[in-house]
Amino acid sequence: MRTGRAVLIDPYLPPSLLRRWERRCHLSDQDRNAFQALPFTRRCYGKDAYIVEEGQRATYCSLLLSGFAYRQKLVHDGGRQIMAIHIPGEFIDLENCSLAVADHNVQSLVGCEVAQVPVAALRDLAQAHPTIAAAMRLDMQINASISREWVVNVGRRDARTRIAHLLCELALRLEASGNATGGIYQFPLTQDQVADATGLTPVHTNRTLQSLRRDGLISLSSGALQVLNWERLRQAGDFNERYLHHAV
Amino acid sequence: MRTGRAVLIDPYLPPSLLRRWERRCHLSDQDRNAFQALPFTRRCYGKDAYIVEEGQRATYCSLLLSGFAYRQKLVHDGGRQIMAIHIPGEFIDLENCSLAVADHNVQSLVGCEVAQVPVAALRDLAQAHPTIAAAMRLDMQINASISREWVVNVGRRDARTRIAHLLCELALRLEASGNATGGIYQFPLTQDQVADATGLTPVHTNRTLQSLRRDGLISLSSGALQVLNWERLRQAGDFNERYLHHAV
DNA sequence: CGTATTGTTGAGCGTAGTCAAAGTTAGTGG
DNA sequence: CCACTAACTTTGACTACGCTCAACAATACG
């Protein structure tokens, strides 16, 4: 399953993450330069490759450069639950800075590139640059907030609401990350994966997506999502973006 | 609903949180002294009082001194989902250090006392004491890990497994926090609250608890939980404590 | 062009939800 | 200390949302 191979190409980290941080924190030139000077290894993963495996000890954190990734756990009977979806410009395992052992798996969707930054370098950076430390804390806390919202979503909402909510969240985040053109979002999940993210079965997910299409809320096919009526989708998904904390 | 009243009593924070941190981080005397010198206000809450309200801007973080508290969100149709349960010695809103606005509610169970520490003081402490900053990060990350496990629990497990899992988690954490004597845990949740934490209805929760009792896994009544067969409860709950990261 | 993956449909079933009432426990005040 | 009340737990009957299994259609891909 492991299909990563290490290739060192670019000497500098791309600025997508910095742009996101700067929307919330005022970074100095020193902060920016120190971040971009971070050592890293560029690595590519094929479809469904394991980027992080439960139980693993990691010595680096992976910043997603392109493609998508998701956090996942398997339960005893073989079921799979997706707990988070990551889009380019996000760290997919920042918790490696604090936790010794990974408590879940991270897999690539379709395929992706990541920049592996040594944990020690990231820790030193945070120590020397309090503003960057604050930005990293903020990222961690926003991820925690999203995770709490997912507990609510799979715990207390019916199938239609769950899926609409997931679509709302992804639409906003994809918009912000530049994976959208003219209201059409590059939607990376298969119906099986939507099912695993919402705690439903693929069959019921299929039927529910059809009902959302039939009602004119969305159009979704071959990896392209179009929100036809944002306000109605928002209502259908019981969606309140507060939990994203202006991350979008 | 708001029943808090401020009373300043003790000049020093109690050491329960420090003890937990010291199991994972090596704090110096300076670290310890600085933590215990933190300014704070002691505050008591009655049953079901709102300690944090969604949308609120907080200027302090609350450390739970006694009693229990839970994080909660309400959905459109009036349903409630509990996303976390906190026991004495834990911060219930450390995210206030990073996030401007609360994204969920925190309520007291039965009744509790908290120490309100000004966010600014906590931030200064973390800045001056890197080891304490690391301990705080670790706390945040463990909470995030628990939250991810809860997504799995409500998303991919059946009623019996969900409830057994919740009981396992609480038993371990209550044990570690000293709320246990001779295998009997002070269990603070009503069946309604267990239902809200597991995404089930109170009626089904009741029937499921009865089945766990009937099978001799637990005994639970009037706020006292006894685990009669840990190994079978662990199996019934598909429970693997890795996600707690030795917090217990 | 053939094969694997993903999406769609149908029929039947089962876990958990709903509603309503009764039983039990805990807490309060007379 | 007992009576009363509110909160919590338990039970039963019925319902329904979402699951299962199985087959088929449509895409993507090598």
PDB file of N, CA and C (backbone and C1' of nucleotides) in Angstrom, chain A residues 47 189-192 202-203 206-207 210 213, chain C residues 5-12 16-18:
ATOM      1  N   LYS A  47      -2.515   7.099  -5.303  1.00  0.00           N
ATOM      2  CA  LYS A  47      -3.871   6.976  -4.786  1.00  0.00           C
ATOM      3  C   LYS A  47      -3.913   6.061  -3.559  1.00  0.00           C
ATOM      4  N   LEU A 189     -13.819  13.475  -3.312  1.00  0.00           N
ATOM      5  CA  LEU A 189     -14.271  12.247  -2.655  1.00  0.00           C
ATOM      6  C   LEU A 189     -15.169  11.402  -3.551  1.00  0.00           C
ATOM      7  N   THR A 190     -14.982  10.089  -3.486  1.00  0.00           N
ATOM      8  CA  THR A 190     -15.949   9.183  -4.092  1.00  0.00           C
ATOM      9  C   THR A 190     -17.134   9.045  -3.133  1.00  0.00           C
ATOM     10  N   GLN A 191     -18.210   8.463  -3.608  1.00  0.00           N
ATOM     11  CA  GLN A 191     -19.372   8.280  -2.737  1.00  0.00           C
ATOM     12  C   GLN A 191     -19.040   7.359  -1.569  1.00  0.00           C
ATOM     13  N   ASP A 192     -18.185   6.378  -1.802  1.00  0.00           N
ATOM     14  CA  ASP A 192     -17.733   5.517  -0.708  1.00  0.00           C
ATOM     15  C   ASP A 192     -17.063   6.342   0.384  1.00  0.00           C
ATOM     16  N   PRO A 202     -22.471   3.366   1.560  1.00  0.00           N
ATOM     17  CA  PRO A 202     -22.393   3.919   0.208  1.00  0.00           C
ATOM     18  C   PRO A 202     -23.759   3.966  -0.486  1.00  0.00           C
ATOM     19  N   VAL A 203     -24.553   2.938  -0.296  1.00  0.00           N
ATOM     20  CA  VAL A 203     -25.863   2.899  -0.956  1.00  0.00           C
ATOM     21  C   VAL A 203     -26.743   4.056  -0.492  1.00  0.00           C
ATOM     22  N   ASN A 206     -25.506   7.341  -1.790  1.00  0.00           N
ATOM     23  CA  ASN A 206     -25.900   7.526  -3.186  1.00  0.00           C
ATOM     24  C   ASN A 206     -27.325   8.062  -3.283  1.00  0.00           C
ATOM     25  N   ARG A 207     -28.218   7.452  -2.545  1.00  0.00           N
ATOM     26  CA  ARG A 207     -29.626   7.882  -2.608  1.00  0.00           C
ATOM     27  C   ARG A 207     -29.796   9.291  -2.074  1.00  0.00           C
ATOM     28  N   GLN A 210     -28.560  11.810  -4.538  1.00  0.00           N
ATOM     29  CA  GLN A 210     -29.567  11.963  -5.600  1.00  0.00           C
ATOM     30  C   GLN A 210     -30.682  12.892  -5.165  1.00  0.00           C
ATOM     31  N   ARG A 213     -29.565  16.389  -5.420  1.00  0.00           N
ATOM     32  CA  ARG A 213     -29.532  16.811  -6.830  1.00  0.00           C
ATOM     33  C   ARG A 213     -30.938  17.072  -7.332  1.00  0.00           C
TER      34      ARG A 213
ATOM     35  P    DT C   5     -10.010  -2.223  -8.641  1.00  0.00           P
ATOM     36  O5'  DT C   5     -10.817  -0.860  -8.566  1.00  0.00           O
ATOM     37  C5'  DT C   5     -10.349   0.253  -9.338  1.00  0.00           C
ATOM     38  C4'  DT C   5     -11.471   1.247  -9.523  1.00  0.00           C
ATOM     39  C3'  DT C   5     -12.281   1.551  -8.263  1.00  0.00           C
ATOM     40  O3'  DT C   5     -12.186   2.947  -8.034  1.00  0.00           O
ATOM     41  C1'  DT C   5     -13.704   1.186 -10.114  1.00  0.00           C
ATOM     42  P    DT C   6     -12.807   3.647  -6.730  1.00  0.00           P
ATOM     43  O5'  DT C   6     -14.214   4.160  -7.278  1.00  0.00           O
ATOM     44  C5'  DT C   6     -14.236   5.034  -8.402  1.00  0.00           C
ATOM     45  C4'  DT C   6     -15.671   5.227  -8.867  1.00  0.00           C
ATOM     46  C3'  DT C   6     -16.659   5.591  -7.750  1.00  0.00           C
ATOM     47  O3'  DT C   6     -17.237   6.837  -8.094  1.00  0.00           O
ATOM     48  C1'  DT C   6     -17.538   3.898  -9.153  1.00  0.00           C
ATOM     49  P    DG C   7     -18.388   7.509  -7.193  1.00  0.00           P
ATOM     50  O5'  DG C   7     -19.715   7.029  -7.945  1.00  0.00           O
ATOM     51  C5'  DG C   7     -19.961   7.456  -9.268  1.00  0.00           C
ATOM     52  C4'  DG C   7     -21.260   6.856  -9.768  1.00  0.00           C
ATOM     53  C3'  DG C   7     -22.499   7.186  -8.929  1.00  0.00           C
ATOM     54  O3'  DG C   7     -23.513   7.649  -9.819  1.00  0.00           O
ATOM     55  C1'  DG C   7     -22.339   4.861  -9.284  1.00  0.00           C
ATOM     56  P    DT C   8     -24.944   8.125  -9.263  1.00  0.00           P
ATOM     57  O5'  DT C   8     -25.834   6.820  -9.427  1.00  0.00           O
ATOM     58  C5'  DT C   8     -26.054   6.296 -10.739  1.00  0.00           C
ATOM     59  C4'  DT C   8     -27.038   5.138 -10.674  1.00  0.00           C
ATOM     60  C3'  DT C   8     -28.281   5.367  -9.828  1.00  0.00           C
ATOM     61  O3'  DT C   8     -29.402   5.241 -10.702  1.00  0.00           O
ATOM     62  C1'  DT C   8     -27.334   3.233  -9.397  1.00  0.00           C
ATOM     63  P    DT C   9     -30.875   5.592 -10.251  1.00  0.00           P
ATOM     64  O5'  DT C   9     -31.484   4.161  -9.909  1.00  0.00           O
ATOM     65  C5'  DT C   9     -31.419   3.118 -10.869  1.00  0.00           C
ATOM     66  C4'  DT C   9     -31.924   1.818 -10.270  1.00  0.00           C
ATOM     67  C3'  DT C   9     -33.101   1.938  -9.311  1.00  0.00           C
ATOM     68  O3'  DT C   9     -34.225   1.300  -9.911  1.00  0.00           O
ATOM     69  C1'  DT C   9     -31.450   0.428  -8.501  1.00  0.00           C
ATOM     70  P    DG C  10     -35.659   1.239  -9.277  1.00  0.00           P
ATOM     71  O5'  DG C  10     -35.628  -0.135  -8.467  1.00  0.00           O
ATOM     72  C5'  DG C  10     -35.273  -1.345  -9.128  1.00  0.00           C
ATOM     73  C4'  DG C  10     -35.450  -2.521  -8.183  1.00  0.00           C
ATOM     74  C3'  DG C  10     -36.598  -2.376  -7.183  1.00  0.00           C
ATOM     75  O3'  DG C  10     -37.352  -3.585  -7.200  1.00  0.00           O
ATOM     76  C1'  DG C  10     -34.580  -2.832  -6.027  1.00  0.00           C
ATOM     77  P    DA C  11     -38.710  -3.734  -6.403  1.00  0.00           P
ATOM     78  O5'  DA C  11     -38.270  -4.772  -5.280  1.00  0.00           O
ATOM     79  C5'  DA C  11     -37.385  -5.851  -5.599  1.00  0.00           C
ATOM     80  C4'  DA C  11     -37.120  -6.646  -4.331  1.00  0.00           C
ATOM     81  C3'  DA C  11     -38.275  -6.621  -3.326  1.00  0.00           C
ATOM     82  O3'  DA C  11     -38.356  -7.891  -2.709  1.00  0.00           O
ATOM     83  C1'  DA C  11     -36.358  -5.680  -2.331  1.00  0.00           C
ATOM     84  P    DG C  12     -39.477  -8.209  -1.635  1.00  0.00           P
ATOM     85  O5'  DG C  12     -38.616  -8.294  -0.290  1.00  0.00           O
ATOM     86  C5'  DG C  12     -37.497  -9.178  -0.229  1.00  0.00           C
ATOM     87  C4'  DG C  12     -36.767  -8.931   1.053  1.00  0.00           C
ATOM     88  C3'  DG C  12     -37.652  -8.947   2.310  1.00  0.00           C
ATOM     89  O3'  DG C  12     -37.002  -9.746   3.282  1.00  0.00           O
ATOM     90  C1'  DG C  12     -36.375  -6.967   2.244  1.00  0.00           C
ATOM     91  P    DA C  16     -28.014  -0.277  16.989  1.00  0.00           P
ATOM     92  O5'  DA C  16     -29.053   0.915  17.113  1.00  0.00           O
ATOM     93  C5'  DA C  16     -29.069   1.895  16.080  1.00  0.00           C
ATOM     94  C4'  DA C  16     -30.334   2.694  16.166  1.00  0.00           C
ATOM     95  C3'  DA C  16     -30.598   3.372  17.523  1.00  0.00           C
ATOM     96  O3'  DA C  16     -30.759   4.745  17.278  1.00  0.00           O
ATOM     97  C1'  DA C  16     -32.549   2.296  16.730  1.00  0.00           C
ATOM     98  P    DG C  17     -31.363   5.803  18.247  1.00  0.00           P
ATOM     99  O5'  DG C  17     -32.817   6.051  17.648  1.00  0.00           O
ATOM    100  C5'  DG C  17     -32.924   6.550  16.317  1.00  0.00           C
ATOM    101  C4'  DG C  17     -34.349   6.978  16.037  1.00  0.00           C
ATOM    102  C3'  DG C  17     -34.933   7.950  17.066  1.00  0.00           C
ATOM    103  O3'  DG C  17     -35.711   8.942  16.399  1.00  0.00           O
ATOM    104  C1'  DG C  17     -36.225   5.956  17.040  1.00  0.00           C
ATOM    105  P    DT C  18     -36.365  10.100  17.268  1.00  0.00           P
ATOM    106  O5'  DT C  18     -37.865   9.625  17.513  1.00  0.00           O
ATOM    107  C5'  DT C  18     -38.649   9.150  16.427  1.00  0.00           C
ATOM    108  C4'  DT C  18     -40.057   8.857  16.918  1.00  0.00           C
ATOM    109  C3'  DT C  18     -40.577   9.821  17.980  1.00  0.00           C
ATOM    110  O3'  DT C  18     -41.835  10.311  17.553  1.00  0.00           O
ATOM    111  C1'  DT C  18     -40.857   7.572  18.685  1.00  0.00           C
TER     112       DT C  18
END
